[in-house]
Every structure is written in C-alpha cells, then in structure tokens.
C-alpha cells in the first residue's frame, strides 16, 4: 500500500498476556519508529530503527517491551506480561532517511488500540 | 524527548472563523512539524518547517517557525467542519520527535 499499515487495528487482552503489534512501513523508507499515545496525551517515543544500525531503545518504558525489525522492513512490537497501564494507542511511523529536511518528516500509520483488562 | 508546551489545550470555534495555536519549547529544534489527528486515525502531516523564521502555507493553513527555533504557530483560516480534530506540534532533532500535548478543535456549525 501507499501508506504505513499496522495490525491489528484493535486488540483486547487480559492482564499478564503477551501481545504482538505489527507495522509495515512505506516502501523504500529506511527509518521506522514506534510511539505510544495514552488517552488525551501527546505521543511518546518508544524505539527507532535505521537500516542495520543498532536500534535506539531509549524510550521503551520497561523490559517487558521489545521490538524487532526484520529485513529492514516489517517491525513487530512485543509487550510481555501486559499491565493495565499499557492500554494505549501504539503508533508506527516511517521516514525516507533519518535526518535532513525530507527524512525528518515522519509518516504515521493508523495505530493499534490496545486495551488490557 | 523534551516536552513542548502547546496552547490552547482546546477550543470551540464558529465555522468561518480563523484559528490560531502555538507551541513553545525551552530547546532548539532543527525542524518543526504540525500534524492533525482525526478520531481513530494516526497523525497526518500538515506542514513541515525547516528554516528559522520560515512561513509556510498549505491551503487554509499557515505556519511559521520562530526565529529562535524554539516556537511555532499554526493558523487555520475560514474554518470548516472538517477542521475538527486534534492538532499536534512536534519538534525534531536528528530523528526524534518531541510532541506537544495537542490542541483539540471543535467547530460549531
């Protein structure tokens, strides 16, 4: 597709279960980002991937959160032993290159709405 | 990332009115972005600002990047019902975006 896609669009899970969220970036975009948006809040940076470089994980809130990017394209965000405070919208974004006037412009997917009961 | 101060937090406007919102930060940013988010959707890029003092328009939208690179404003002229949504500013250094908390715009028909 032309834009960033994410799946599932909605996920309801029980406390303590693991969840996986998927992101397909725009074709040709080398940089991929994950953000979390809690109700009524701005976006919180989680993790950043660029090519084969080591990801910037500085925004991950705990060791229950991890992410992978396979083949420089699709990414999966995994939350283990989910807690109720993990309930949020998880947004993925991609950009052509990580820096410079064109690369700093990030394009967002529709998000995955996670509800932990 | 650094938190941007975005105001107002929310606004009710009459259709046809002009709207203005702004963001300030204690940090300097290389790039400033304005996004709009509709309910149930991800943010959509409206305007990107790259140079200090730059004034850029996109249809009824106008945004300016402050001279100090620490602030920006967004104006919407002649608002219409589809302008409803949450507007976010974001400052960019390298690859990290720092977001404001958003301005919720509701238009009265």
CSV table of C-alpha atoms in Angstrom, one decimal:
chain,number,residue,atom,x,y,z
A,1,UNK,CA,0.0,0.0,0.0
A,2,UNK,CA,0.9,3.6,-0.2
A,3,UNK,CA,1.0,4.4,3.5
A,4,UNK,CA,2.2,2.9,6.8
A,5,UNK,CA,-0.1,0.0,7.8
A,6,UNK,CA,-0.5,-1.5,11.2
A,7,UNK,CA,-2.2,-4.6,12.6
A,8,UNK,CA,-4.3,-5.4,14.4
A,9,UNK,CA,-6.3,-2.2,14.5
A,10,UNK,CA,-7.7,-3.1,17.9
A,11,UNK,CA,-6.5,-5.6,20.5
A,12,UNK,CA,-8.2,-6.5,23.8
A,13,UNK,CA,-6.2,-8.7,26.1
A,14,UNK,CA,-6.1,-9.9,29.6
A,15,UNK,CA,-3.6,-8.7,32.1
A,16,UNK,CA,-0.5,-10.9,32.1
A,17,UNK,CA,-0.8,-12.0,28.5
A,18,UNK,CA,1.7,-11.2,25.8
A,19,UNK,CA,0.8,-9.2,22.7
A,20,UNK,CA,2.5,-8.5,19.3
A,21,UNK,CA,1.8,-5.5,17.2
A,22,UNK,CA,2.9,-5.3,13.6
A,23,UNK,CA,4.0,-2.4,11.4
A,24,UNK,CA,4.5,-2.3,7.7
A,25,UNK,CA,6.4,0.9,6.7
A,26,UNK,CA,6.1,2.8,3.5
A,27,UNK,CA,8.1,1.0,0.8
A,28,UNK,CA,11.6,2.4,0.5
A,29,UNK,CA,11.6,4.1,3.9
A,30,UNK,CA,14.7,3.1,5.8
A,31,UNK,CA,13.7,4.6,9.2
A,32,UNK,CA,11.0,3.2,11.4
A,33,UNK,CA,9.7,4.5,14.7
A,34,UNK,CA,7.2,3.3,17.4
A,35,UNK,CA,5.3,5.7,19.6
A,36,UNK,CA,2.7,5.3,22.3
A,37,UNK,CA,-0.2,7.6,22.8
A,38,UNK,CA,-2.2,7.5,26.0
A,39,UNK,CA,-5.7,8.9,26.2
A,40,UNK,CA,-5.6,12.7,25.8
A,41,UNK,CA,-1.9,12.8,25.6
A,42,UNK,CA,0.8,13.6,23.0
A,43,UNK,CA,2.9,10.9,21.5
A,44,UNK,CA,5.7,9.3,23.5
A,45,UNK,CA,8.7,8.0,21.6
A,46,UNK,CA,9.5,4.3,22.2
A,47,UNK,CA,12.1,2.9,19.8
A,48,UNK,CA,13.7,3.8,16.4
A,49,UNK,CA,15.2,1.6,13.7
A,50,UNK,CA,17.5,2.8,10.9
A,51,UNK,CA,18.9,0.3,8.4
A,52,UNK,CA,21.2,-2.2,10.0
A,53,UNK,CA,22.2,0.1,12.9
A,54,UNK,CA,21.5,-0.9,16.4
A,55,UNK,CA,18.0,0.4,17.4
A,56,UNK,CA,17.6,3.3,19.8
A,57,UNK,CA,15.6,1.7,22.6
A,58,UNK,CA,15.8,4.7,24.9
A,59,UNK,CA,12.1,5.3,25.0
A,60,UNK,CA,11.0,1.8,26.0
A,61,UNK,CA,9.2,2.1,29.4
A,62,UNK,CA,10.3,-1.3,30.8
A,63,UNK,CA,12.0,-4.6,29.9
A,64,UNK,CA,8.6,-6.0,29.1
A,65,UNK,CA,8.7,-4.0,25.9
A,66,UNK,CA,10.8,-5.1,22.9
A,67,UNK,CA,10.8,-4.6,19.2
A,68,UNK,CA,12.3,-6.2,16.1
A,69,UNK,CA,12.6,-5.2,12.5
A,70,UNK,CA,13.2,-8.0,10.1
A,71,UNK,CA,14.8,-7.5,6.7
A,72,UNK,CA,14.8,-3.7,7.1
A,73,UNK,CA,11.1,-3.6,6.6
A,74,UNK,CA,8.3,-5.0,8.8
A,75,UNK,CA,8.6,-4.4,12.5
A,76,UNK,CA,6.9,-6.1,15.5
A,77,UNK,CA,6.5,-4.5,18.9
A,78,UNK,CA,6.0,-7.1,21.7
A,79,UNK,CA,4.7,-6.4,25.1
A,80,UNK,CA,5.1,-9.2,27.6
A,81,UNK,CA,3.0,-9.8,30.7
A,82,UNK,CA,0.8,-6.8,29.8
A,83,UNK,CA,-0.4,-4.5,32.5
A,84,UNK,CA,-3.5,-2.2,32.6
A,85,UNK,CA,-1.3,0.8,32.3
A,86,UNK,CA,-0.1,-0.5,28.9
A,87,UNK,CA,-3.5,0.4,27.5
A,88,UNK,CA,-2.9,3.0,24.8
A,89,UNK,CA,-2.7,3.6,21.1
A,90,UNK,CA,0.6,2.3,19.6
A,91,UNK,CA,1.6,4.2,16.5
A,92,UNK,CA,4.3,3.3,14.0
A,93,UNK,CA,5.9,5.9,11.6
A,94,UNK,CA,8.4,5.7,8.9
A,95,UNK,CA,10.6,8.2,7.1
A,96,UNK,CA,12.8,8.0,4.0
A,97,UNK,CA,16.1,8.8,5.7
A,98,UNK,CA,16.5,9.6,9.4
A,99,UNK,CA,17.8,13.1,9.1
A,100,UNK,CA,17.7,16.0,6.7
A,101,UNK,CA,14.7,18.0,5.5
A,102,UNK,CA,13.0,15.1,3.9
A,103,UNK,CA,13.9,12.4,6.2
A,104,UNK,CA,12.8,14.1,9.4
A,105,UNK,CA,9.3,14.1,8.1
A,106,UNK,CA,7.7,11.0,9.6
A,107,UNK,CA,4.5,9.4,8.2
A,108,UNK,CA,2.3,7.7,10.7
A,109,UNK,CA,0.2,4.6,10.5
A,110,UNK,CA,-3.4,4.4,11.9
A,111,UNK,CA,-2.3,2.8,15.1
A,112,UNK,CA,-3.2,-0.2,17.2
A,113,UNK,CA,-5.6,0.4,20.0
A,114,UNK,CA,-4.6,-1.8,22.9
A,115,UNK,CA,-6.9,-2.4,25.8
A,116,UNK,CA,-5.6,-4.5,28.7
A,117,UNK,CA,-8.4,-5.8,31.0
B,1,UNK,CA,12.1,13.7,24.4
B,2,UNK,CA,11.6,17.2,25.5
B,3,UNK,CA,8.0,18.2,26.1
B,4,UNK,CA,6.6,21.1,24.0
B,5,UNK,CA,4.1,23.5,25.5
B,6,UNK,CA,1.2,23.7,23.2
B,7,UNK,CA,-1.8,26.1,23.7
B,8,UNK,CA,-4.6,26.3,23.9
B,9,UNK,CA,-5.5,22.8,25.1
B,10,UNK,CA,-8.9,23.0,23.4
B,11,UNK,CA,-11.0,25.5,21.5
B,12,UNK,CA,-14.6,25.8,20.3
B,13,UNK,CA,-14.8,27.9,17.1
B,14,UNK,CA,-17.5,29.1,14.8
B,15,UNK,CA,-17.5,27.9,11.3
B,16,UNK,CA,-15.8,30.5,9.2
B,17,UNK,CA,-13.6,31.8,12.0
B,18,UNK,CA,-9.8,31.9,11.9
B,19,UNK,CA,-8.0,29.7,14.4
B,20,UNK,CA,-4.5,30.1,15.9
B,21,UNK,CA,-2.5,27.8,18.1
B,22,UNK,CA,1.1,27.8,19.2
B,23,UNK,CA,3.9,25.8,20.7
B,24,UNK,CA,6.9,26.8,22.7
B,25,UNK,CA,9.9,24.9,23.9
B,26,UNK,CA,13.0,25.5,26.0
B,27,UNK,CA,15.0,23.6,23.5
B,28,UNK,CA,16.1,24.4,19.9
B,29,UNK,CA,14.8,22.2,17.1
B,30,UNK,CA,16.1,21.7,13.6
B,31,UNK,CA,12.7,21.0,12.1
B,32,UNK,CA,9.1,21.8,13.3
B,33,UNK,CA,6.2,19.8,12.2
B,34,UNK,CA,2.4,20.2,12.6
B,35,UNK,CA,0.1,17.2,12.5
B,36,UNK,CA,-3.6,16.7,12.6
B,37,UNK,CA,-5.2,13.6,14.1
B,38,UNK,CA,-8.7,12.5,13.4
B,39,UNK,CA,-10.5,10.2,15.8
B,40,UNK,CA,-9.3,6.6,15.3
B,41,UNK,CA,-6.6,7.6,13.0
B,42,UNK,CA,-2.9,8.2,13.1
B,43,UNK,CA,-1.5,11.8,12.9
B,44,UNK,CA,-1.3,13.2,9.4
B,45,UNK,CA,1.4,15.7,8.5
B,46,UNK,CA,0.1,19.2,7.6
B,47,UNK,CA,3.1,21.4,7.4
B,48,UNK,CA,6.9,21.0,7.8
B,49,UNK,CA,9.1,23.9,8.7
B,50,UNK,CA,12.9,23.7,8.2
B,51,UNK,CA,14.3,27.2,8.5
B,52,UNK,CA,14.2,29.7,11.3
B,53,UNK,CA,11.6,32.4,10.5
B,54,UNK,CA,10.1,30.3,7.7
B,55,UNK,CA,6.5,31.0,6.9
B,56,UNK,CA,4.7,28.2,5.0
B,57,UNK,CA,1.2,27.8,3.8
B,58,UNK,CA,-0.8,24.8,2.8
B,59,UNK,CA,-4.2,25.8,1.6
B,60,UNK,CA,-6.0,27.4,4.5
B,61,UNK,CA,-3.2,26.5,6.9
B,62,UNK,CA,-0.2,28.8,7.6
B,63,UNK,CA,2.6,28.0,10.0
B,64,UNK,CA,5.7,29.8,11.0
B,65,UNK,CA,9.0,28.6,12.6
B,66,UNK,CA,10.2,31.0,15.2
B,67,UNK,CA,13.5,32.9,14.7
B,68,UNK,CA,14.9,31.3,17.9
B,69,UNK,CA,13.8,27.8,16.7
B,70,UNK,CA,12.0,27.4,20.0
B,71,UNK,CA,8.5,28.1,18.9
B,72,UNK,CA,5.9,27.9,16.1
B,73,UNK,CA,2.4,28.9,15.4
B,74,UNK,CA,-0.3,27.4,13.2
B,75,UNK,CA,-3.2,29.4,11.8
B,76,UNK,CA,-6.3,28.0,10.1
B,77,UNK,CA,-8.3,30.5,8.1
B,78,UNK,CA,-12.0,30.3,7.5
B,79,UNK,CA,-12.6,27.1,9.5
B,80,UNK,CA,-14.9,24.4,8.2
B,81,UNK,CA,-16.5,21.4,10.0
B,82,UNK,CA,-13.8,19.0,8.7
B,83,UNK,CA,-11.2,21.0,10.6
B,84,UNK,CA,-12.4,19.2,13.8
B,85,UNK,CA,-9.6,17.1,15.3
B,86,UNK,CA,-6.5,17.3,17.4
B,87,UNK,CA,-3.6,19.3,16.2
B,88,UNK,CA,-0.1,18.4,17.4
B,89,UNK,CA,3.1,20.3,17.1
B,90,UNK,CA,6.4,18.3,17.0
B,91,UNK,CA,10.0,19.4,17.2
B,92,UNK,CA,12.6,17.3,15.5
B,93,UNK,CA,16.3,16.9,16.3
B,94,UNK,CA,18.0,14.1,14.4
B,95,UNK,CA,15.3,11.5,14.2
B,96,UNK,CA,13.5,12.0,17.5
B,97,UNK,CA,10.2,13.8,17.6
B,98,UNK,CA,9.1,15.6,20.7
B,99,UNK,CA,5.3,16.3,20.7
B,100,UNK,CA,3.1,18.9,22.3
B,101,UNK,CA,0.0,17.6,24.2
B,102,UNK,CA,-2.3,18.7,21.4
B,103,UNK,CA,-5.0,21.3,20.7
B,104,UNK,CA,-8.5,19.8,20.3
B,105,UNK,CA,-10.5,21.9,17.9
B,106,UNK,CA,-14.3,21.6,17.8
B,107,UNK,CA,-16.2,23.6,15.2
B,108,UNK,CA,-19.7,24.8,15.8
B,109,UNK,CA,-21.8,24.7,12.6
